[in-house]
PDB file of C-alpha atoms in Angstrom:
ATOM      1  CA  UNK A 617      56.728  37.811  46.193  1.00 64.00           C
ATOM      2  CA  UNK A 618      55.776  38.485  49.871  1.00 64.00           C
ATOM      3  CA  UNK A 619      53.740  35.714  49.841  1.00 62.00           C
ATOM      4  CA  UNK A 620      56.622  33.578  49.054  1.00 62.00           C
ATOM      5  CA  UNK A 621      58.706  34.841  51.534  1.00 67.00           C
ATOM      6  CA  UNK A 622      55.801  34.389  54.028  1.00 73.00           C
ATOM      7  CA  UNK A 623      55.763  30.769  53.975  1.00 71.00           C
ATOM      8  CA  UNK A 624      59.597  30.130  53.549  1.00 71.00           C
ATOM      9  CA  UNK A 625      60.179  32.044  56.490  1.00 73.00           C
ATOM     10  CA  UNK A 626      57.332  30.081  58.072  1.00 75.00           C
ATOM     11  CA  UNK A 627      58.375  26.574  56.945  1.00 79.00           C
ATOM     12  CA  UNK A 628      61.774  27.223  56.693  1.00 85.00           C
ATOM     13  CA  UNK A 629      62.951  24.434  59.967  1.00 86.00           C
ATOM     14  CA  UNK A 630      60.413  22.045  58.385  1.00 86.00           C
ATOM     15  CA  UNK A 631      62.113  22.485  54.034  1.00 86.00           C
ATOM     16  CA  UNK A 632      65.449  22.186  55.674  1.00 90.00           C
ATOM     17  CA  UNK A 633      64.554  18.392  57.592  1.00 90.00           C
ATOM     18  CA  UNK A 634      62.687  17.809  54.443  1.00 90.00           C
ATOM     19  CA  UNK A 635      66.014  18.707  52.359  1.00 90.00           C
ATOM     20  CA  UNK A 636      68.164  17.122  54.673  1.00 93.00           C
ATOM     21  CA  UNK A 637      65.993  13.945  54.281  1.00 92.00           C
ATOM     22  CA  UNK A 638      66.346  13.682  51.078  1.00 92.00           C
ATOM     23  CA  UNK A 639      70.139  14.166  51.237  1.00 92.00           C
ATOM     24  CA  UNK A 640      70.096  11.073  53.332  1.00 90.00           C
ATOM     25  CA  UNK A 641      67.933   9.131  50.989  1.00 90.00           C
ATOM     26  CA  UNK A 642      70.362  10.188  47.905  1.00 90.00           C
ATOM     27  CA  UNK A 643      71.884   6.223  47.881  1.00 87.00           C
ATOM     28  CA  UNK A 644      68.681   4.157  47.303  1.00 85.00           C
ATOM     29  CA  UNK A 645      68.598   6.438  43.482  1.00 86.00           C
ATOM     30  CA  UNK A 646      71.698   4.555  43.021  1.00 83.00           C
ATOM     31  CA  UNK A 647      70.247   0.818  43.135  1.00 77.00           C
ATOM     32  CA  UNK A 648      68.638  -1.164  40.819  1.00 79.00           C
ATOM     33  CA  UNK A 649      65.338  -3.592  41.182  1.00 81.00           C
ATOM     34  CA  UNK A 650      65.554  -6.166  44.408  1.00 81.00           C
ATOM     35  CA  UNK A 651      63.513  -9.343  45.261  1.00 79.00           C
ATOM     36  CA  UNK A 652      60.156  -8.716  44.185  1.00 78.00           C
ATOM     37  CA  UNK A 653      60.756  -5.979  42.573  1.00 79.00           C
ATOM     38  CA  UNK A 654      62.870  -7.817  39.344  1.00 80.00           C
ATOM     39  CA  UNK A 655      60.000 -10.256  38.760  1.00 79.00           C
ATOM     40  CA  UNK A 656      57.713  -7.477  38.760  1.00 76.00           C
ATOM     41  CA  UNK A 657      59.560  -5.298  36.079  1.00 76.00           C
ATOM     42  CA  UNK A 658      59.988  -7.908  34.335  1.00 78.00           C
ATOM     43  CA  UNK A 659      56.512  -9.675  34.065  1.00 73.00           C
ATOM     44  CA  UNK A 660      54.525  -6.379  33.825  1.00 72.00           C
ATOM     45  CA  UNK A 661      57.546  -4.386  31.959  1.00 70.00           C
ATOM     46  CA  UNK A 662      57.198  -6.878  29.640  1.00 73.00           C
ATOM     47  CA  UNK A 663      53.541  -7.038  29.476  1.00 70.00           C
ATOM     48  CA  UNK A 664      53.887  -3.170  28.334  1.00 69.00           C
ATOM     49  CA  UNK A 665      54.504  -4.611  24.845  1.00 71.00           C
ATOM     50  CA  UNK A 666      52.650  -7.919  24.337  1.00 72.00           C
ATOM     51  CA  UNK A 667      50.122  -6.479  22.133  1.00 72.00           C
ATOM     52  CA  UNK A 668      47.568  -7.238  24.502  1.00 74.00           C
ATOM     53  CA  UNK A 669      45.332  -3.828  25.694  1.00 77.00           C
ATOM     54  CA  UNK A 670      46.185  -2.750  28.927  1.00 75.00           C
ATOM     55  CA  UNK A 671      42.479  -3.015  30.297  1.00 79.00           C
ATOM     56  CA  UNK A 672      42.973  -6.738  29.888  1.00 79.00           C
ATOM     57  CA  UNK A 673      46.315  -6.694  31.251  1.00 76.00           C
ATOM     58  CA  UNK A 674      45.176  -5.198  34.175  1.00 79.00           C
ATOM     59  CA  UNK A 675      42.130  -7.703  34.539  1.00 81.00           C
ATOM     60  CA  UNK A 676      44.708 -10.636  34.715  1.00 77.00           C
ATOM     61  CA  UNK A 677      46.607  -8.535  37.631  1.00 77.00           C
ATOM     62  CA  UNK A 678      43.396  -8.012  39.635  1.00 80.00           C
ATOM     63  CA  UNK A 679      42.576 -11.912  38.704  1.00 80.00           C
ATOM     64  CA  UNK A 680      45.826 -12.896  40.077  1.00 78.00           C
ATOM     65  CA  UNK A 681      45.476 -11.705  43.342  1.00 76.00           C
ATOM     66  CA  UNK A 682      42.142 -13.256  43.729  1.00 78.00           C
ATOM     67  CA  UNK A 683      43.437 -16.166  42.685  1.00 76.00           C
ATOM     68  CA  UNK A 684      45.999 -15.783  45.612  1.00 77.00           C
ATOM     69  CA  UNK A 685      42.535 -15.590  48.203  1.00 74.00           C
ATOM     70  CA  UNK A 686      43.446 -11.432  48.468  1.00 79.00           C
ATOM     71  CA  UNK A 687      41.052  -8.702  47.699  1.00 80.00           C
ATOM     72  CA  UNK A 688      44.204  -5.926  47.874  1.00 81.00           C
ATOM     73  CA  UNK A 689      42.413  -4.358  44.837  1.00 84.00           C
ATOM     74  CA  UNK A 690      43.732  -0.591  45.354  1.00 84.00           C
ATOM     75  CA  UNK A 691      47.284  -2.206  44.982  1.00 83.00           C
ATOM     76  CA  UNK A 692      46.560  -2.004  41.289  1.00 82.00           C
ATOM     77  CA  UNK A 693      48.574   1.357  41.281  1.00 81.00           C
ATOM     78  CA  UNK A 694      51.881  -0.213  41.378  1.00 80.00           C
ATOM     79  CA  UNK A 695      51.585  -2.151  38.117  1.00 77.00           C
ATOM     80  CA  UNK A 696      51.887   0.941  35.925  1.00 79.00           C
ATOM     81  CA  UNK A 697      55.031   1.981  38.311  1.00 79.00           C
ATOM     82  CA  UNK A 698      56.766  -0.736  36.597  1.00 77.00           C
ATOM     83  CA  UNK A 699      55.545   0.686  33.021  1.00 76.00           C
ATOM     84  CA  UNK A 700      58.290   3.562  34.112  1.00 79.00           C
ATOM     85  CA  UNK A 701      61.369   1.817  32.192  1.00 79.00           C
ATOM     86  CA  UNK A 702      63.809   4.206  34.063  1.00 83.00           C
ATOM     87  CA  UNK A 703      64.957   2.723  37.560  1.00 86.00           C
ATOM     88  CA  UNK A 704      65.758   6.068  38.854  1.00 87.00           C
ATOM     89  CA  UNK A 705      62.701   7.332  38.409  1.00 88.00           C
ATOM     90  CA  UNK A 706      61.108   4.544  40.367  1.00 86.00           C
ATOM     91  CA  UNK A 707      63.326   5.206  43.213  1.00 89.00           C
ATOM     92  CA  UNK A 708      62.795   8.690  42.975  1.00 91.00           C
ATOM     93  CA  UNK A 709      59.125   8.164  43.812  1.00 90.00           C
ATOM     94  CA  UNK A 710      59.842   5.889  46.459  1.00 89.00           C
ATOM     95  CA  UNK A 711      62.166   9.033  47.948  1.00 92.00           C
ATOM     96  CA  UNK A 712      59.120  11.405  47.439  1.00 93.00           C
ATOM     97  CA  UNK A 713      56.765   8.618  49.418  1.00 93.00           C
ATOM     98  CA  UNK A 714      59.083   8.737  52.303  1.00 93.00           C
ATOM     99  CA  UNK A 715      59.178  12.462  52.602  1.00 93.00           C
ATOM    100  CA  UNK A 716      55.392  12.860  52.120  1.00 93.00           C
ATOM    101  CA  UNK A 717      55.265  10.485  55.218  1.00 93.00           C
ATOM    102  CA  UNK A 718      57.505  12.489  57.252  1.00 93.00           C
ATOM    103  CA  UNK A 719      55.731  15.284  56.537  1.00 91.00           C
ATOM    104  CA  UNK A 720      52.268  13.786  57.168  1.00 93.00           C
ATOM    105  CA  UNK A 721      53.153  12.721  60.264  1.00 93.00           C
ATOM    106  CA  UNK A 722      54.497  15.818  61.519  1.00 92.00           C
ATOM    107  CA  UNK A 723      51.692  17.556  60.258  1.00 92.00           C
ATOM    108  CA  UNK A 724      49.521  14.745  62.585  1.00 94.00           C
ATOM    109  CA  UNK A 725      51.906  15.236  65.337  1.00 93.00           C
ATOM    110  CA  UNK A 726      51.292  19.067  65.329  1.00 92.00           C
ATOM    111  CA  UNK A 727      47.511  19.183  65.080  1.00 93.00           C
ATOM    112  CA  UNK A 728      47.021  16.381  67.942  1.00 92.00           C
ATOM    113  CA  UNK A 729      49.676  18.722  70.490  1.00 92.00           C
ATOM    114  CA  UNK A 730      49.316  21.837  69.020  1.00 90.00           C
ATOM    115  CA  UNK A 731      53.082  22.127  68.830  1.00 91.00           C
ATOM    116  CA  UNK A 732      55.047  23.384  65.740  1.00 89.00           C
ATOM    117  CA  UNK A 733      58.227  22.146  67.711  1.00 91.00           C
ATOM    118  CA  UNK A 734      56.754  18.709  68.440  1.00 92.00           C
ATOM    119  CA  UNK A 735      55.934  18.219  65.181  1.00 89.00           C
ATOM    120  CA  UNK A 736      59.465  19.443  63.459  1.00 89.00           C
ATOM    121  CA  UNK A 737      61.133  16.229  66.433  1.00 93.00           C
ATOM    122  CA  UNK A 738      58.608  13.562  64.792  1.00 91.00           C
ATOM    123  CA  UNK A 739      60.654  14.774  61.362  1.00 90.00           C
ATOM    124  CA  UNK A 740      64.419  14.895  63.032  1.00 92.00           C
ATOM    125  CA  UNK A 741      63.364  11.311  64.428  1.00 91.00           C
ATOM    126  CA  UNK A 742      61.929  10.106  61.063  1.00 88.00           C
ATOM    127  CA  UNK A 743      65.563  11.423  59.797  1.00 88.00           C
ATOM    128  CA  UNK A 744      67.508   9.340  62.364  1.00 89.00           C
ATOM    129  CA  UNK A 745      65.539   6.423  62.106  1.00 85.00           C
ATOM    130  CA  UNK A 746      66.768   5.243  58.996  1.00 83.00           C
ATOM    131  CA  UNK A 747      68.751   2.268  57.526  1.00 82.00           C
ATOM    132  CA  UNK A 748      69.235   0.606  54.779  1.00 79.00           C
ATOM    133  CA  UNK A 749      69.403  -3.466  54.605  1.00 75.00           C
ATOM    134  CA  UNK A 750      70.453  -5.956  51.743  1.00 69.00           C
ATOM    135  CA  UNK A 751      67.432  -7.798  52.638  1.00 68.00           C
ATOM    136  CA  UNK A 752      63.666  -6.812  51.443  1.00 73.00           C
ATOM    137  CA  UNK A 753      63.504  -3.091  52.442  1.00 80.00           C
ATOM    138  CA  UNK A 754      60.409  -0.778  51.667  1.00 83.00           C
ATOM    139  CA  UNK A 755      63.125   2.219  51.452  1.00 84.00           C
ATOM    140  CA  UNK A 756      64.658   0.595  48.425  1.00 82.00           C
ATOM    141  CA  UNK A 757      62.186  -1.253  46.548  1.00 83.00           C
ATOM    142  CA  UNK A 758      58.482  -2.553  46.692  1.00 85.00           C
ATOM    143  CA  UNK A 759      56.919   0.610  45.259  1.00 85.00           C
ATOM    144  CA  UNK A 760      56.274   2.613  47.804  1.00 88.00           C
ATOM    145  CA  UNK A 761      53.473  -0.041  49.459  1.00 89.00           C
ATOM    146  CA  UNK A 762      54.755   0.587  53.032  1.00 90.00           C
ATOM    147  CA  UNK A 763      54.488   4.268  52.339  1.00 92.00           C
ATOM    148  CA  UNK A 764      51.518   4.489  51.215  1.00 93.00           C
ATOM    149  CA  UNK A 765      49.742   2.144  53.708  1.00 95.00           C
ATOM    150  CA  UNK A 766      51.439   5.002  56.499  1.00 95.00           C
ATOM    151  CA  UNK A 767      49.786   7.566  54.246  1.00 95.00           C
ATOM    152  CA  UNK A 768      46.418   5.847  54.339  1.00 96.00           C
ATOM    153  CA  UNK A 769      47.117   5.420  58.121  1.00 96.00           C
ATOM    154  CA  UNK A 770      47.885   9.080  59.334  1.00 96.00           C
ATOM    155  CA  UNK A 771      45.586  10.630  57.094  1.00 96.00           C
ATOM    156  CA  UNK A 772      42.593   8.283  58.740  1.00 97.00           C
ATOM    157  CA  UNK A 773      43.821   9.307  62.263  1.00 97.00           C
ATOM    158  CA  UNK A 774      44.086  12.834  61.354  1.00 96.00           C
ATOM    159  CA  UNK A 775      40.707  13.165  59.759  1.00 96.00           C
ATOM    160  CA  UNK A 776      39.114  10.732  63.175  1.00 96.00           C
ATOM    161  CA  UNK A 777      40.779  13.243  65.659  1.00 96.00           C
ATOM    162  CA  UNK A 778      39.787  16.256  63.430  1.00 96.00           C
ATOM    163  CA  UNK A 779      35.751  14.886  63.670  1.00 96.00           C
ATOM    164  CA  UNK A 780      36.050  14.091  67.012  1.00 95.00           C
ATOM    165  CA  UNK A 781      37.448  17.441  67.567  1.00 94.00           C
ATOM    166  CA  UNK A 782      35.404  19.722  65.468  1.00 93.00           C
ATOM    167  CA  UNK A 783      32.263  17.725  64.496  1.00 90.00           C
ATOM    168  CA  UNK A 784      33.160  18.169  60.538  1.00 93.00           C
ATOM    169  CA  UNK A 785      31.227  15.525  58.798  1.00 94.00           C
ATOM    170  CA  UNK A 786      33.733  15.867  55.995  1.00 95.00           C
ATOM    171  CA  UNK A 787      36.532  15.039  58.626  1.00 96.00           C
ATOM    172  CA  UNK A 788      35.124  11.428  59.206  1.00 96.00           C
ATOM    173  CA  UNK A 789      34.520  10.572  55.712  1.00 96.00           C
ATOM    174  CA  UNK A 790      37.701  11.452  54.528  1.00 96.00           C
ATOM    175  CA  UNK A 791      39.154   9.175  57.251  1.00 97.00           C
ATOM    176  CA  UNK A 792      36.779   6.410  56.665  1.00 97.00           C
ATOM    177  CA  UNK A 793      37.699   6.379  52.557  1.00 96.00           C
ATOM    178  CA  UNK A 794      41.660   6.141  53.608  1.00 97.00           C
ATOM    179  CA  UNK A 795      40.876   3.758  56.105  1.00 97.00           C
ATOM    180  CA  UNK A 796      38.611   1.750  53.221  1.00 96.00           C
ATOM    181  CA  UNK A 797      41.667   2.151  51.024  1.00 95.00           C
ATOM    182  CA  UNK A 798      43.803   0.696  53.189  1.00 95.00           C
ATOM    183  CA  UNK A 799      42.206  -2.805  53.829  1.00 94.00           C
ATOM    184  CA  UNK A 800      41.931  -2.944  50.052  1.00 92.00           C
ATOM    185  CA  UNK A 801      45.520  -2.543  49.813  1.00 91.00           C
ATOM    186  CA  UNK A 802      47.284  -4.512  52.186  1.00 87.00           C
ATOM    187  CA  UNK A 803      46.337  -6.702  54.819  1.00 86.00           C
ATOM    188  CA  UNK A 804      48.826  -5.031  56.906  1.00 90.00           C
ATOM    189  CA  UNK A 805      46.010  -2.529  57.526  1.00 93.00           C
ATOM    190  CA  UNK A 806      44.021  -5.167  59.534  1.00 93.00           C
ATOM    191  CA  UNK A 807      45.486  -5.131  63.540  1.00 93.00           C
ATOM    192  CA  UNK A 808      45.023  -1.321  63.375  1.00 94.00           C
ATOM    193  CA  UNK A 809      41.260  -1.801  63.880  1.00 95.00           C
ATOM    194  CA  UNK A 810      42.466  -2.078  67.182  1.00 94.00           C
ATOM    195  CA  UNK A 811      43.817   1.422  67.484  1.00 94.00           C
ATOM    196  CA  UNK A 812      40.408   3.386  66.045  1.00 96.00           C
ATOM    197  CA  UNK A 813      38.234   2.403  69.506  1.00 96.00           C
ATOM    198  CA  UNK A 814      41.259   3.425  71.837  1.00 96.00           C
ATOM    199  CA  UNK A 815      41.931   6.578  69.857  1.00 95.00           C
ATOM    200  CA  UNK A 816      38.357   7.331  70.286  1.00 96.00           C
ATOM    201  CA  UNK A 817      38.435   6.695  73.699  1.00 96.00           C
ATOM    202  CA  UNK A 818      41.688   9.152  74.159  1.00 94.00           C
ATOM    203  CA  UNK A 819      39.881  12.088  72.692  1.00 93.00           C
ATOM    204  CA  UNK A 820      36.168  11.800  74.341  1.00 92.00           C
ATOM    205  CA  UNK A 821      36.500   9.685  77.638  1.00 91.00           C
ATOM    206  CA  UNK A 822      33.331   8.529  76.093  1.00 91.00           C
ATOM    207  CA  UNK A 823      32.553   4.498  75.390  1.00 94.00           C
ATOM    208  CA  UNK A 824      29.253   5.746  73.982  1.00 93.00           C
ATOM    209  CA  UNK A 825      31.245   7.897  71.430  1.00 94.00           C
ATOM    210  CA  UNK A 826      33.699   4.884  70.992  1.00 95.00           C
ATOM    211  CA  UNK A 827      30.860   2.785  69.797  1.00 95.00           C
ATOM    212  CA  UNK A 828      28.690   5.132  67.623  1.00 96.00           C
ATOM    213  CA  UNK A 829      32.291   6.776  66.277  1.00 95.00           C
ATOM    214  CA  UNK A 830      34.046   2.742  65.395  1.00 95.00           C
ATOM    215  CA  UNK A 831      30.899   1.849  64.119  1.00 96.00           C
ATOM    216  CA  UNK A 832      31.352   2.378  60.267  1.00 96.00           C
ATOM    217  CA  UNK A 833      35.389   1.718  60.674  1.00 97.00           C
ATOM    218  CA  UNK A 834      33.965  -1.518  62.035  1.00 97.00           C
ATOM    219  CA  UNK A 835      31.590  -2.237  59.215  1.00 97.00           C
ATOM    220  CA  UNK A 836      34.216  -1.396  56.754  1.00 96.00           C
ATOM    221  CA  UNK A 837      36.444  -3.765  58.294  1.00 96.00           C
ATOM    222  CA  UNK A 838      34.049  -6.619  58.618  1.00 95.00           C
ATOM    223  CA  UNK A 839      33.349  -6.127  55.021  1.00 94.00           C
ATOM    224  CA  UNK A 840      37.212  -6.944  53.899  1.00 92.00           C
ATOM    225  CA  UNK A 841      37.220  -9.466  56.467  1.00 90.00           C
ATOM    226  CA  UNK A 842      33.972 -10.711  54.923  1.00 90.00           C
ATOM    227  CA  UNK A 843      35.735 -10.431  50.917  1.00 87.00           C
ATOM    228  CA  UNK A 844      38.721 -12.244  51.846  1.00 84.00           C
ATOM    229  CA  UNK A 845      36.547 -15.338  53.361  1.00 84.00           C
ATOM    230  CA  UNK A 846      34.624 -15.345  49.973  1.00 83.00           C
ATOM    231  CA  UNK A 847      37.670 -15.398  47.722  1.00 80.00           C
ATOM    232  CA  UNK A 848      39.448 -17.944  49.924  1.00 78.00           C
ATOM    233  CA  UNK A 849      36.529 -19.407  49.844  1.00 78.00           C
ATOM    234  CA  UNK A 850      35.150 -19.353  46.181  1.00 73.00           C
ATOM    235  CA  UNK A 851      37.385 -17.782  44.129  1.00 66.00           C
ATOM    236  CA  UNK A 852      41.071 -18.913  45.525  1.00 63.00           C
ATOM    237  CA  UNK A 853      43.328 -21.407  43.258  1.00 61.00           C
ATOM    238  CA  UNK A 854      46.437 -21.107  45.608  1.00 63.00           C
ATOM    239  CA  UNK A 855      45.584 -18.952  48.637  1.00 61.00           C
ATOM    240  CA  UNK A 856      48.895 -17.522  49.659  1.00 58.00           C
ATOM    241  CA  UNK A 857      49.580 -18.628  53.384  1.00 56.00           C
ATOM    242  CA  UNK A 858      52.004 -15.389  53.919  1.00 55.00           C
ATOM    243  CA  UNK A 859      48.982 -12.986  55.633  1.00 54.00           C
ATOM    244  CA  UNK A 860      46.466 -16.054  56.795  1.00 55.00           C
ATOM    245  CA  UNK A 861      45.303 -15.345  59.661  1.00 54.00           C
ATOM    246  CA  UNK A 862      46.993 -17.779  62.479  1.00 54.00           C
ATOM    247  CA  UNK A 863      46.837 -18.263  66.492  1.00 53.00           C
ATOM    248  CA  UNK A 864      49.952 -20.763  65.729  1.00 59.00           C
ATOM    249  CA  UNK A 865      53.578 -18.698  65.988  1.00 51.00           C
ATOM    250  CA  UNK A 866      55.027 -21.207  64.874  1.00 46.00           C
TER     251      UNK A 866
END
């Protein structure tokens, strides 16, 4: 109908990147499971027909990270990724994550510069940008945890600039929730507490609005910093040393 034709005509430099993208991405359908990834579909592939409920299954997951002195609690999604017994498939969601992030963050890119055109070079950039490695590489394994961490990311900024922009109550709570979801997922999240209070600052020239506006990003950090001290704390049996927090380099 017309309004089909509306919006291809509209989004039509924007399906083809997307299109092309995914062209690009073709080889990682190809692969099989890598690193992490084979213990993983093994242990909880395996798990899918122990006879034990998966309620109880999925207690022991959560336990075992707690046990490891982590509270990455939303990570929980990628244990039924592994339930999916076809390895294409799982790539093919890891190809979808990757285009929903270029797409994010030209849709971020636009609505901060008000450029269409801007926003279609973020997405011929994201195109360019990409290689694959033999190594451990989020474009070919490690369901999708990179991607969605960048989801959880843009998404936060967006909904931050929109509030600061518009006043939208809604905007700031939907920002706080992805930021919230991204602690819980991966301490990756963490440094970019840093980036709230300057983004802030870019938008209102204000420190007053920088402190009243970081406030609850700050509370809901100090409140994952505050649940990984207690499980390292209480609850860890071997605290895994790869994300503790170091002023050592070395």
């Amino acid at each position: 109908g017309s309004a089909g034709k509306t919006f291809l005509s509209r989004w039509k430099i924007e399906i083809q990147i997307v299109g092309l993208t995914a062209l690009v991405l073709v080889p990682i359908l190809h692969g099989g499971y890598y690193w992490d990834d084979a213990i993983n579909a093994t242990i909880y592939g395996s798990e899918k027909i122990d006879g034990i409920p998966l309620l109880e299954n999925v207690r022991i997951f959560m336990q075992r990270y707690l046990e490891l002195g982590r509270v990455n609690l939303v990570s929980i999604y990628y244990y039924f990724f592994f339930y999916i017994r076809s390895i294409a498939a799982y790539k093919t969601l890891i190809l979808v994550a990757v285009l929903l992030n270029q797409l994010a963050a030209a849709k971020l890119v636009r609505y901060i510069t008000g450029s269409k055109r801007v926003g279609q070079l973020v997405m011929i950039l994201v195109l360019l940008s990409f290689q694959f490695r033999p190594y451990q590489d989020p474009l070919t394994g490690f369901y999708a945890l990179m991607q969605l961490i960048l989801i959880f990311l843009l998404g936060m900024v967006y909904g931050l600039i929109k509030y600061l922009r518009t006043g939208k109550k809604r905007a700031i709570l939907f920002s706080l929730i992805l930021w919230t979801l991204g602690l819980f997922t991966y301490e990756v999240t963490f440094p970019f507490m840093l980036m709230i209070p300057l983004l802030i600052a870019a938008e209102t020239k204000s420190l007053k609005r920088v402190i009243l506006v970081s406030l609850p990003f700050t509370v809901a950090f100090l409140a994952a910093v505050g649940a990984i001290f207690y499980v390292r704390t209480d609850l860890a049996v071997n605290a895994y040393p790869g994300v503790a927090f170091s002023l050592n380099d070395a």
